[in-house]
CSV table of C-alpha atoms in Angstrom, one decimal:
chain,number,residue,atom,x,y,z
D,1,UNK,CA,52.9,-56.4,75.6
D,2,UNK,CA,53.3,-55.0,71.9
D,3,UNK,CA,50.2,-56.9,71.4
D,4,UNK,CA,47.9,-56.1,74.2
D,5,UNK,CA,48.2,-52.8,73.9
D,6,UNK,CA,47.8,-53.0,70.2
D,7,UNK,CA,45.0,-54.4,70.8
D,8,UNK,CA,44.0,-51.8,73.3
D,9,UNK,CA,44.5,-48.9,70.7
D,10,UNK,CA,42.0,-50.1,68.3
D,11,UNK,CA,39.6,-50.3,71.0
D,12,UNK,CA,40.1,-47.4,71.7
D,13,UNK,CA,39.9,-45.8,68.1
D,14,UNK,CA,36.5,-48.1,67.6
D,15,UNK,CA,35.1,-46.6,70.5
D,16,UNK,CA,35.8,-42.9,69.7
D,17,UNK,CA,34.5,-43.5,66.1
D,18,UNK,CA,31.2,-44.6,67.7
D,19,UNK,CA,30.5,-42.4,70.5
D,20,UNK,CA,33.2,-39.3,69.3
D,21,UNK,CA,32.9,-39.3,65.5
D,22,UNK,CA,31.8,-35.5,64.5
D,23,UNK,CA,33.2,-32.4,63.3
D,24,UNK,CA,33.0,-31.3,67.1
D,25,UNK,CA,33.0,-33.0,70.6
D,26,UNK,CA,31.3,-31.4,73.1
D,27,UNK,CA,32.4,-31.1,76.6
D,28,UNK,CA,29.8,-33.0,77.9
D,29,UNK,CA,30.9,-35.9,75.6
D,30,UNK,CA,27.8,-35.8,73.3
D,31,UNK,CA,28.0,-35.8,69.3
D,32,UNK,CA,26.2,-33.2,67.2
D,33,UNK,CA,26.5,-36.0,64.3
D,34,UNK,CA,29.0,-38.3,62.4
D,35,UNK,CA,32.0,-37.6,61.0
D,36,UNK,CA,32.2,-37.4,57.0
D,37,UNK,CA,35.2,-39.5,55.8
D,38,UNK,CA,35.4,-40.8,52.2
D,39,UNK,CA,38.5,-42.4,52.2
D,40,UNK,CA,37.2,-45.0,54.4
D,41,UNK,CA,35.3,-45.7,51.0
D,42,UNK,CA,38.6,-45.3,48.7
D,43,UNK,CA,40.7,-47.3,51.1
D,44,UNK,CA,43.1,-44.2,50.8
D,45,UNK,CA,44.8,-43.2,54.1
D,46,UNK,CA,42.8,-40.1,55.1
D,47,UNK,CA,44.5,-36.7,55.5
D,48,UNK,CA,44.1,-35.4,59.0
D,49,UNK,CA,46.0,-32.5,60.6
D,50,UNK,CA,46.6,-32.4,64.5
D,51,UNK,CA,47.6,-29.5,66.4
D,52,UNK,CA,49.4,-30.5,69.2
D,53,UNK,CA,50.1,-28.1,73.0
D,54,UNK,CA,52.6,-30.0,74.7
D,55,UNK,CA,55.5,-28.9,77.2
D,56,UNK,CA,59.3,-28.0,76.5
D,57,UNK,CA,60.4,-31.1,78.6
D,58,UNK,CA,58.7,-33.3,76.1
D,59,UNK,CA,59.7,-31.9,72.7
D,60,UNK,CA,63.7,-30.9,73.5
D,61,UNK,CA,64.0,-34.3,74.6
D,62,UNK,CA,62.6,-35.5,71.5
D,63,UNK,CA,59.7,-37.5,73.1
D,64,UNK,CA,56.7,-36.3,71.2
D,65,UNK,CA,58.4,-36.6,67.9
D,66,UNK,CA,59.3,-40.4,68.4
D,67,UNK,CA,55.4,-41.0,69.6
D,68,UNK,CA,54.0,-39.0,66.6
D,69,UNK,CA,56.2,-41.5,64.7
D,70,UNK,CA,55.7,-44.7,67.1
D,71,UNK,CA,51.5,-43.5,66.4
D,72,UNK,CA,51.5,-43.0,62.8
D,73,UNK,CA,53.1,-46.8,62.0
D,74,UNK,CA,50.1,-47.9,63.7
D,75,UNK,CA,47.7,-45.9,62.1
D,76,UNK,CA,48.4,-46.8,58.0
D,77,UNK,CA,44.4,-45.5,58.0
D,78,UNK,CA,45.6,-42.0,58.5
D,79,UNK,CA,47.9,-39.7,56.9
D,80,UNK,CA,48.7,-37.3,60.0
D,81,UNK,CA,50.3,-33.8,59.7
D,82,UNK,CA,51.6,-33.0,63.3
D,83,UNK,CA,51.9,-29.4,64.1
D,84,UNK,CA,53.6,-29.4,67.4
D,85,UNK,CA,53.3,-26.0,69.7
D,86,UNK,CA,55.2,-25.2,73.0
D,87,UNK,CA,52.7,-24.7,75.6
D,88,UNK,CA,53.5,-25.8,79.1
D,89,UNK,CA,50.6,-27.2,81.8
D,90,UNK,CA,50.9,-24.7,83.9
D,91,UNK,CA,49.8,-22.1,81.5
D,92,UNK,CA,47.5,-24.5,79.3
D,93,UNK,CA,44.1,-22.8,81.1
D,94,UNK,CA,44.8,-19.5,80.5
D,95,UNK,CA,45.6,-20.3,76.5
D,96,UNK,CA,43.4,-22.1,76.0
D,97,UNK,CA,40.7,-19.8,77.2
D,98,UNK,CA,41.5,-17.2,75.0
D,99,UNK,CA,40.2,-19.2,71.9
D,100,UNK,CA,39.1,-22.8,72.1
D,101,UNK,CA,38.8,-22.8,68.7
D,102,UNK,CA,42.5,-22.0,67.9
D,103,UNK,CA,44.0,-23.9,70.7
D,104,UNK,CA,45.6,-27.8,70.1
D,105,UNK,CA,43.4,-30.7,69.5
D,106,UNK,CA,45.6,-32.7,71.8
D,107,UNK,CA,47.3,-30.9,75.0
D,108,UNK,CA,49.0,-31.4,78.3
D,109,UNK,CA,47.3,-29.8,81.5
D,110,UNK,CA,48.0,-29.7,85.4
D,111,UNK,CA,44.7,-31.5,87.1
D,112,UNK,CA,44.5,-28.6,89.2
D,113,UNK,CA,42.7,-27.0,85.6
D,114,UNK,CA,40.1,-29.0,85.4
D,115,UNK,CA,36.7,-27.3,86.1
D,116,UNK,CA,37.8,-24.4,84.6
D,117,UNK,CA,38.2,-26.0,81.3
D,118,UNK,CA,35.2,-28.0,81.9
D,119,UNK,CA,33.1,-25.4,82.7
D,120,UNK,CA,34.2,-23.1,79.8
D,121,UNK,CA,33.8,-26.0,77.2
D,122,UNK,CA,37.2,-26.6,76.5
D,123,UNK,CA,37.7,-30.0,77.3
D,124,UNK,CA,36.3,-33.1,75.7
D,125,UNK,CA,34.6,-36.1,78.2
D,126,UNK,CA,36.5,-38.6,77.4
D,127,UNK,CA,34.3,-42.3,77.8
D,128,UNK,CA,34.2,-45.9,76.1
D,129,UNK,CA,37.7,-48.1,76.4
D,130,UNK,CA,39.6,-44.4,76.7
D,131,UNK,CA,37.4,-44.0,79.8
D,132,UNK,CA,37.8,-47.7,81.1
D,133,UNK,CA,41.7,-47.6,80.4
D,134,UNK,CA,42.4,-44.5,82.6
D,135,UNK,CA,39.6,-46.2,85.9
D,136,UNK,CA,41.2,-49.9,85.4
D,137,UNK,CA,44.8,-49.3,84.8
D,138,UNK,CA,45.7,-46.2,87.3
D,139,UNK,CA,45.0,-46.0,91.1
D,140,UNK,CA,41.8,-44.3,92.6
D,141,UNK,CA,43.8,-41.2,93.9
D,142,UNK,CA,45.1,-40.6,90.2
D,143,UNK,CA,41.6,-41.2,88.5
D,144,UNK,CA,39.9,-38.9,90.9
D,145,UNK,CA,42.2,-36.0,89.7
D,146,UNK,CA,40.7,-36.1,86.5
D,147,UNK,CA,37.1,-36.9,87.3
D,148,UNK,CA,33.9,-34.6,87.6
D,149,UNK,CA,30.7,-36.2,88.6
D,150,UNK,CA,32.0,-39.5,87.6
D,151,UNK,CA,33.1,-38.6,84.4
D,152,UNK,CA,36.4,-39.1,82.9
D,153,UNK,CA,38.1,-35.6,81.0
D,154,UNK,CA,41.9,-36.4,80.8
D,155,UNK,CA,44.2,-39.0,81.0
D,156,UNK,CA,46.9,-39.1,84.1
D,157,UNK,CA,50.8,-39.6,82.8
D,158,UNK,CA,52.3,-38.5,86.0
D,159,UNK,CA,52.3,-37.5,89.7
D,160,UNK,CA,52.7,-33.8,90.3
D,161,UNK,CA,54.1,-33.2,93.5
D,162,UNK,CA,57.1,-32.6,95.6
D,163,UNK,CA,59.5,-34.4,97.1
D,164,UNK,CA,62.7,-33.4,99.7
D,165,UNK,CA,66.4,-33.1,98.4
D,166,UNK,CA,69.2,-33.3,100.6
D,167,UNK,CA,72.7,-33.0,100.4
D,168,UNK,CA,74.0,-36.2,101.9
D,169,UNK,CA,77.6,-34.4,102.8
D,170,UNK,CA,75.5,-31.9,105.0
D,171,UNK,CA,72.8,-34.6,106.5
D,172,UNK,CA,72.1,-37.8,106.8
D,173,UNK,CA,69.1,-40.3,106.4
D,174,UNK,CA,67.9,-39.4,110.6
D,175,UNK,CA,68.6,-35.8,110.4
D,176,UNK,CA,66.1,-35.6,107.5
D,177,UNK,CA,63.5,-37.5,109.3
D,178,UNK,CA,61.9,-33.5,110.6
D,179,UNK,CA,62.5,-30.1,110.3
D,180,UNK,CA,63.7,-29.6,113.7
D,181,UNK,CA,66.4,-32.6,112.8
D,182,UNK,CA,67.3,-30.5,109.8
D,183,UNK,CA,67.4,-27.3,111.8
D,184,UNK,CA,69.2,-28.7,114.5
D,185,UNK,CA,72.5,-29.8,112.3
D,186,UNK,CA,75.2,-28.2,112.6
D,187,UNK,CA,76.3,-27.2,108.8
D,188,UNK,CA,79.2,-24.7,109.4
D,189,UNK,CA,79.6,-20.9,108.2
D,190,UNK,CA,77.8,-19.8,105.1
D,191,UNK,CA,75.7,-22.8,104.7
D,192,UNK,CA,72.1,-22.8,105.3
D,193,UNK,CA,69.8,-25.8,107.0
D,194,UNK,CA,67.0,-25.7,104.7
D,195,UNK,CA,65.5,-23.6,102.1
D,196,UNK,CA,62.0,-22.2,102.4
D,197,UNK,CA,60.3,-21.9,99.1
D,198,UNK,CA,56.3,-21.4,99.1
D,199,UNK,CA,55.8,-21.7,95.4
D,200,UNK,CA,53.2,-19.4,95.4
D,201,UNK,CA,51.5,-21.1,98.0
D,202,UNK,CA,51.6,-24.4,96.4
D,203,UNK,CA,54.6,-25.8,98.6
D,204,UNK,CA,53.2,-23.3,101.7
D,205,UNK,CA,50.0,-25.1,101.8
D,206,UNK,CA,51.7,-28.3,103.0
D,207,UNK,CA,52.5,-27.1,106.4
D,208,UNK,CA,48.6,-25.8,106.7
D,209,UNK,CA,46.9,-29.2,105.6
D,210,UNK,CA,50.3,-31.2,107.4
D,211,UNK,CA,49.0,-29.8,110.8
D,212,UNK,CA,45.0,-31.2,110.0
D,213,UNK,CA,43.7,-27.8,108.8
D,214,UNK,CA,41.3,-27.8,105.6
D,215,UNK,CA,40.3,-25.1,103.4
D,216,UNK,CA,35.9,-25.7,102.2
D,217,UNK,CA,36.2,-29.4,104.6
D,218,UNK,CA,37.3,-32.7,104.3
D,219,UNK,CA,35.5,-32.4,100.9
D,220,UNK,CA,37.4,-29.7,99.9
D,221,UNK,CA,34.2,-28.7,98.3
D,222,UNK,CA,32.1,-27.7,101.4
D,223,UNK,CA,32.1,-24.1,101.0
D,224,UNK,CA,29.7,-23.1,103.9
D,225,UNK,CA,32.9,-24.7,105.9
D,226,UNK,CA,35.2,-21.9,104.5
D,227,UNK,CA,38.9,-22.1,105.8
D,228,UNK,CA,40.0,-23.0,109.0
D,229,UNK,CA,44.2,-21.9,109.3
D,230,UNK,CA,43.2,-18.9,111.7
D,231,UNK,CA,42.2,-21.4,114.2
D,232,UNK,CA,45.2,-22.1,117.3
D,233,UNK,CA,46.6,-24.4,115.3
D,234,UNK,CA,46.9,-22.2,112.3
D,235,UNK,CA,48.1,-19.3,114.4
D,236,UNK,CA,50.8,-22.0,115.7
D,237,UNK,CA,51.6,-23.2,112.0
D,238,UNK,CA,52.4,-19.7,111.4
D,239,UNK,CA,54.2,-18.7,114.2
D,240,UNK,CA,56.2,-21.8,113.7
D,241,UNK,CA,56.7,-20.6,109.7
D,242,UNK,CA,57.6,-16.7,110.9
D,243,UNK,CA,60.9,-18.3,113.1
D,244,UNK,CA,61.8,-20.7,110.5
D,245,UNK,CA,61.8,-18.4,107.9
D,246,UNK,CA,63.6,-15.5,109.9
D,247,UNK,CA,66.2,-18.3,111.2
D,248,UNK,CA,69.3,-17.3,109.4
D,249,UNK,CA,70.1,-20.8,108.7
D,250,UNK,CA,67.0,-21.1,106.4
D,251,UNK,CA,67.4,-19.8,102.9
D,252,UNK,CA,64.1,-18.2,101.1
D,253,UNK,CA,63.5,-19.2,97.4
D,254,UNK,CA,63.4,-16.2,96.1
D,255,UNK,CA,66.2,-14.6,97.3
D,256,UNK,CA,68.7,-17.2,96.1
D,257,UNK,CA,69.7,-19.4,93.6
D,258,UNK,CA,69.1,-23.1,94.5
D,259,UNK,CA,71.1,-24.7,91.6
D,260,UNK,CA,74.2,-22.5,92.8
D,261,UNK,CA,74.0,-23.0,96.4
D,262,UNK,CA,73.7,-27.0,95.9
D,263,UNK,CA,77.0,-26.9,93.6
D,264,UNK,CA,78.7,-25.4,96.2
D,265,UNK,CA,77.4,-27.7,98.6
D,266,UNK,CA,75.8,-25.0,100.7
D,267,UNK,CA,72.3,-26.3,101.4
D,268,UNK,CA,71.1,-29.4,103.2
D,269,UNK,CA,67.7,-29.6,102.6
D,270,UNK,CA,65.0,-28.4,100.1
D,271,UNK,CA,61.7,-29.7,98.4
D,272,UNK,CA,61.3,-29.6,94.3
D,273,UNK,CA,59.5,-31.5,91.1
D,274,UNK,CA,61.0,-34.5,90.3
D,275,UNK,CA,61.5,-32.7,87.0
D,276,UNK,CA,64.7,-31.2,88.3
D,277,UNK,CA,66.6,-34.3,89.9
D,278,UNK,CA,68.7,-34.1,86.8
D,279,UNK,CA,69.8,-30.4,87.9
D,280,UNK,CA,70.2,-31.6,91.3
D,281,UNK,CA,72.6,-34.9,90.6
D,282,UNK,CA,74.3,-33.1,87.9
D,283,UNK,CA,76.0,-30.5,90.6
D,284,UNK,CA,75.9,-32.9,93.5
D,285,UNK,CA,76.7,-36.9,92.0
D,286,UNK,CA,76.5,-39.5,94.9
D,287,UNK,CA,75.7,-36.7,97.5
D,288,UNK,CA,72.5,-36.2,96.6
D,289,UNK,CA,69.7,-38.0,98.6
D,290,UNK,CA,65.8,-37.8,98.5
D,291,UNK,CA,63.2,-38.4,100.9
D,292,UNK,CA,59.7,-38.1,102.0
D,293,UNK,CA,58.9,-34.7,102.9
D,294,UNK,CA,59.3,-34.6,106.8
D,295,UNK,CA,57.4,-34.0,110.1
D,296,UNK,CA,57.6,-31.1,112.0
D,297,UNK,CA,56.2,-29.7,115.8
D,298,UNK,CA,54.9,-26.5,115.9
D,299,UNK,CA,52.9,-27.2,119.0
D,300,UNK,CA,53.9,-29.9,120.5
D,301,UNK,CA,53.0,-32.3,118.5
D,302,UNK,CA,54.6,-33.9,115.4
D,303,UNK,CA,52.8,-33.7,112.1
D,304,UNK,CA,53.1,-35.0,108.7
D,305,UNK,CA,54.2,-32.5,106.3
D,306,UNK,CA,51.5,-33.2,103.4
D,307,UNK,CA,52.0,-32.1,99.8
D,308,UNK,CA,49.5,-30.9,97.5
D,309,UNK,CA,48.9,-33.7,95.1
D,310,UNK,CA,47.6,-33.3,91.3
D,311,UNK,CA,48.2,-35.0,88.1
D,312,UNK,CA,49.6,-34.1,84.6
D,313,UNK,CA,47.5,-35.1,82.1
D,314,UNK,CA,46.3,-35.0,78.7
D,315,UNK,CA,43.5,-33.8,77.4
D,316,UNK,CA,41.4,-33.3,74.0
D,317,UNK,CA,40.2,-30.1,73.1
D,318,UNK,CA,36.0,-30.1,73.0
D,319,UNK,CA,36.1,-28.5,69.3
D,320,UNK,CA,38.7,-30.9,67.6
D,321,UNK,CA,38.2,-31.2,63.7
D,322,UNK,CA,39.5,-35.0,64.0
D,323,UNK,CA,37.8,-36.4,67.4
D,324,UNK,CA,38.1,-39.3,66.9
D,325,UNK,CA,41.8,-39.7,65.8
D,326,UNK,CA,43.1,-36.8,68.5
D,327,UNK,CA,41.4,-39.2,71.5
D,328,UNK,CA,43.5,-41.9,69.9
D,329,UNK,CA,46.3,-39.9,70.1
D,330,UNK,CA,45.5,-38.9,73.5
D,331,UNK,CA,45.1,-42.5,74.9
D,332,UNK,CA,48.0,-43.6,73.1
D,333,UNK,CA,50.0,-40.9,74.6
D,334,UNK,CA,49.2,-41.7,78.0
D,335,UNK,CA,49.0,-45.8,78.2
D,336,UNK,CA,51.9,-48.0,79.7
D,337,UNK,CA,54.5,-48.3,76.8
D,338,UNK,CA,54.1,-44.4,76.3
D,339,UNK,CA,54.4,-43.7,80.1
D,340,UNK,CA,57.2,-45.9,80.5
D,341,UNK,CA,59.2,-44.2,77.1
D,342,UNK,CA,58.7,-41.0,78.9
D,343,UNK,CA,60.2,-42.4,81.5
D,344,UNK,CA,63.1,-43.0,80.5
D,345,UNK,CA,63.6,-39.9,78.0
D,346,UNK,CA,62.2,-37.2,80.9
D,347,UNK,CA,62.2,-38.6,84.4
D,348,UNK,CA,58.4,-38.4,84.7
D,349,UNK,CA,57.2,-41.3,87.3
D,350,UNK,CA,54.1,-43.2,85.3
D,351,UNK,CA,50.6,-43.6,86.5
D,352,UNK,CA,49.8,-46.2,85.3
D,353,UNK,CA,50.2,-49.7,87.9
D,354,UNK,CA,52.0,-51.9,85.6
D,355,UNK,CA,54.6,-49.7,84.8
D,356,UNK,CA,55.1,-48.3,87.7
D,357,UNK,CA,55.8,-52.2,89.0
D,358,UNK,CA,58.5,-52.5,86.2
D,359,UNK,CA,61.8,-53.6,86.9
D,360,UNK,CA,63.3,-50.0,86.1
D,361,UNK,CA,61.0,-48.6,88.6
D,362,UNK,CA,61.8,-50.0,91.2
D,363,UNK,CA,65.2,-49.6,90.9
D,364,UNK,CA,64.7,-45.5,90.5
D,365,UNK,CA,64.6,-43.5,94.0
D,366,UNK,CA,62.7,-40.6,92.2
D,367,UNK,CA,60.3,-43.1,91.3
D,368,UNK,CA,60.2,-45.0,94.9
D,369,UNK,CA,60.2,-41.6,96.9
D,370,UNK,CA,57.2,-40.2,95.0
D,371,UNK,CA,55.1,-43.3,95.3
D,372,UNK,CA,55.6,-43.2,99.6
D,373,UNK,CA,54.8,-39.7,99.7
D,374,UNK,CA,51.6,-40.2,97.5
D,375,UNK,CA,51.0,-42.8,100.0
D,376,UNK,CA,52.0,-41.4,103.6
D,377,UNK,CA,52.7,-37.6,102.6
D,378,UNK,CA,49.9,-36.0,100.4
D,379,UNK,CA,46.0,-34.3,100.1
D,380,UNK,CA,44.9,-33.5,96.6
D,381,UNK,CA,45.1,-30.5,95.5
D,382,UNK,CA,41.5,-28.7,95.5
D,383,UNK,CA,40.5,-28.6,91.7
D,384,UNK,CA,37.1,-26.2,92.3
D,385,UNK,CA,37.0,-23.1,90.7
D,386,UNK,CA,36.0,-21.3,94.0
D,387,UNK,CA,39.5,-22.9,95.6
D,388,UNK,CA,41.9,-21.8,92.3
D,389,UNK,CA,40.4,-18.4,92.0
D,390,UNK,CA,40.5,-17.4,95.7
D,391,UNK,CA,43.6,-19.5,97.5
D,392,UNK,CA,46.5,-18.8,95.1
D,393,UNK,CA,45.5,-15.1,94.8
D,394,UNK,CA,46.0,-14.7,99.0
D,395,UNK,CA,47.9,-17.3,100.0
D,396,UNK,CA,51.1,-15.9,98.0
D,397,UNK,CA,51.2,-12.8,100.5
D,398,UNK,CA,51.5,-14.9,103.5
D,399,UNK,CA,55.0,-16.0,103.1
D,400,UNK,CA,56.2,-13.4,101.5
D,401,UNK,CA,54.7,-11.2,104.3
D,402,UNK,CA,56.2,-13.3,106.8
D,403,UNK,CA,60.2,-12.8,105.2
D,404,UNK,CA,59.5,-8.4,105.0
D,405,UNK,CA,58.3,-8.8,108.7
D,406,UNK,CA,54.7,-7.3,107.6
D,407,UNK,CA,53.1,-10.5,108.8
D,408,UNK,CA,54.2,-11.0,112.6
D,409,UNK,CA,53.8,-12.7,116.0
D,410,UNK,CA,52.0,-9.7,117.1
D,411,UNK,CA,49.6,-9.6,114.4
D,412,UNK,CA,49.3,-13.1,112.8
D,413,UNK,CA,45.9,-13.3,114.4
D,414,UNK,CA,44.7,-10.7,112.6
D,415,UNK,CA,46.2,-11.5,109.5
D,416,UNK,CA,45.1,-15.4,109.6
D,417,UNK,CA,41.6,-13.8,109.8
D,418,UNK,CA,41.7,-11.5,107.5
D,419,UNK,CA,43.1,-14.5,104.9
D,420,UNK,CA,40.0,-16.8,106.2
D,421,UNK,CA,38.0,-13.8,104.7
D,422,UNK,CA,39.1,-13.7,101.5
D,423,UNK,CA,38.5,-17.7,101.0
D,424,UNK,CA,34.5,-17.0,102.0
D,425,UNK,CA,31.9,-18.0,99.6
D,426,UNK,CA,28.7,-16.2,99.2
C-alpha cells in the first residue's frame, strides 16, 4: 500500500510539473509559463512556503500537522514552510472572495461552493493523475460534486450529509423506521419525540425533495422549470411540517439545546453531521443508535426522507506561488492512506472505495449508516449559483415562519407561491 501510493504521489507531482508548473494556475487549468526553479540545478531542496485554510476539526486534532510531516519525508526535493490558518468550509467562499491573492494555496471547501469559486477564478482545475485519481478511485455521485463541464476542481475526502440519532432508551430500531413511528411513541412527561431543526433550509429541504418535488428539474439546472413545492404536494409537505412542528412533543432546534436534552435522555430522535457522534456517545454510551433518515406520509403516501448530499473537499487556490507542490499537497491530502488517517483522528467517513471497504469500516455504524443513506436516502445538493444565491436566502423563513404561526394552514398556499417567486430566473 506504502508503495502504490508512493508511487501514485510522484505521478502526481510529474504531472503537475508538466501541465501546472508556473508562477500562477489559472482556473481554467491553463499555464501562463514554467516555473523558475534553480535548485533543481544545485540539487539543494528548494524553499517553498504553503499557506494552508483548513478546518478546526483537523488542526485541534492534530491531523494536518502529522500530514505536513507524513508529506515533507516524502518530498526531500522541497524544503516546505507550512503556515497553517483556521478557516472552516462553510465559510471558505466568502474568504476567499475577498482576495484570492491572500487566501491559502491549499484549502478545504463544502461542494456546494463550487461555481462560485470557479466562476470568480479562485479555484485551480485540477487534471493529469490528480484528475484520474479522484474519477477512478471515488464513486460517480462523489466525482460529480466536484465536476463542471467534465472537469475536475477539487478532491472529495468525505460525505457531507445527515444522518438520524436516536436514543435507544426512548425508541427502538421499528419505531425509527418513520416519523409517524417516532411521533407515535409514547416517551413520558417532559420528553420530546423528535427535534425539528431546518438548518437553514439545508435539513428542511429533505422533506421537499423526499416527497418528489424539485427546485430548476431533475437537472437541478433547468431554470425555465423554476420550483415546484407550491404544487398539492408541496402544500401537503407543509401542512404536514406546520403540525409537526407545533406538536408539543417535537422540539425546534433553535429553541433548545440538543447536547443537554440528549444527556438527560430527553429526546428520541434527531438528525446531525457525523461530525458530532462523539458529542452524542459521550452523553448517551450504549444508548445511542443511528439510522437512515426515515419515511414519512403527509398525504397518504409514504416517502423517503432525502438528504441534501455534497462533499468536503480540497481545493488549490488558482493564484498559488508553488502550483505545482500545493496540488501535490492537495492530492496527497485527500488519497486513501490520508482519508483513512483522518478517519481515525476525526470521524470523517472516506470517499475514496478502497478505504471505505477497509476492515475498520465496516465495523463503524457512522461509516455504514452514511453509505445506505447515500445510497437509498439522498439528492445532491444543487451547486449553481442561481440555486445558492436564491434557495438559502428564502427557504430559511419557511420554518421559522411555520414555529411564530406567520406561515399557516390558512395561508400556506399563498406563501408556497410567493417562495416559488423568489426562486424564478429571468
Amino acid at each position: 500500500m506504502k508503495r502504490s501510493f508512493f508511487a501514485l504521489l510522484m505521478a502526481a507531482a510529474m504531472v503537475v510539473s508538466s501541465s501546472a508548473c508556473s508562477n500562477n494556475v489559472t482556473s481554467n487549468g491553463t499555464t501562463p509559463g514554467p516555473m523558475n526553479s534553480d535548485t533543481t540545478k544545485t540539487g539543494e531542496a528548494e524553499p517553498v512556503t504553503l499557506k494552508i485554510w483548513a478546518p478546526e476539526n483537523q488542526i485541534q486534532t492534530g491531523t494536518l500537522d502529522s500530514m505536513t510531516k507524513s508529506f515533507q519525508a516524502l518530498h526531500p526535493e522541497w524544503n516546505i514552510t507550512f503556515n497553517v490558518e483556521t478557516q472552516g468550509e462553510d465559510t471558505l467562499k466568502d474568504e476567499i472572495l475577498k482576495d484570492v491573492s491572500a487566501a491559502g494555496d491549499v484549502f478545504f471547501f463544502a461542494s456546494d461552493q463550487l461555481n462560485e469559486l470557479i466562476n470568480a477564478g479562485a479555484i485551480a482545475r485540477l487534471g493529469g493523475s490528480t484528475e484520474e485519481m479522484v474519477r477512478s478511485t471515488m464513486g460517480e455521485s462523489v466525482v460529480k460534486t466536484v465536476t463542471k463541464d467534465d472537469a475536475i476542481y477539487g478532491i472529495p475526502f468525505t460525505h457531507n450529509t445527515f444522518i438520524m440519532y436516536y436514543d435507544k432508551s426512548l425508541l427502538n430500531a421499528e419505531d425509527i423506521k418513520s416519523v409517524e413511528g417516532i411521533m407515535a411513541k409514547d416517551t413520558g412527561d417532559k420528553v420530546y419525540n423528535f427535534c425539528f431543526d431546518p438548518a437553514g433550509g439545508w435539513k428542511l429541504g429533505a422533506w421537499y425533495y423526499g416527497a418528489g418535488l424539485t427546485i430548476y428539474g431533475e437537472s437541478q439546472t433547468d431554470f425555465a422549470a423554476g420550483a415546484n413545492w407550491n404544487n398539492p404536494t408541496g402544500v401537503a409537505v407543509t401542512n404536514y411540517l406546520i403540525d409537526l412542528i407545533n406538536n408539543p412533543k417535537t422540539a425546534f432546534a433553535d429553541d433548545v439545546s440538543l447536547s443537554e436534552l440528549t444527556a438527560d435522555h430527553r429526546i428520541g430522535a434527531w438528525f446531525d453531521g457525523s461530525w458530532n457522534y462523539n458529542l452524542y456517545k459521550e452523553a448517551l454510551g450504549d444508548d445511542l443508535g443511528l439510522a437512515v433518515i426515515p419515511t414519512f406520509n403527509p398525504d397518504g403516501k409514504n416517502y423517503q426522507l432525502k438528504g441534501f448530499y455534497g462533499s468536503k473537499a480540497i481545493g488549490v487556490n488558482s493564484q498559488s506561488k508553488n502550483p505545482a507542490v500545493a496540488v501535490a499537497f492537495a492530492a496527497y491530502l485527500g488519497s486513501e492512506e490520508m482519508q483513512l488517517e483522518r478517519f481515525e483522528k476525526n470521524g470523517q467517513v472516506p470517499t475514496n472505495l478502497k478505504a471505505g471497504q477497509s476492515e475498520e469500516l465496516q465495523a463503524d455504524e457512522v461509516a455504514k449508516v452514511i453509505v445506505d443513506e447515500v445510497n437509498t436516502a439522498s439528492v445532491m445538493q444543487p451547486t449553481s449559483v442561481e440555486f445558492t444565491s436564491k434557495y438559502w436566502s428564502n427557504a430559511v423563513g419557511i420554518a421559522t415562519e411555520i414555529k411564530t404561526g406567520e406561515l399557516n394552514k390558512e395561508n400556506v398556499q399563498k406563501k408556497l407561491d410567493t417562495f416559488v417567486a423568489t426562486l424564478k430566473v429571468e
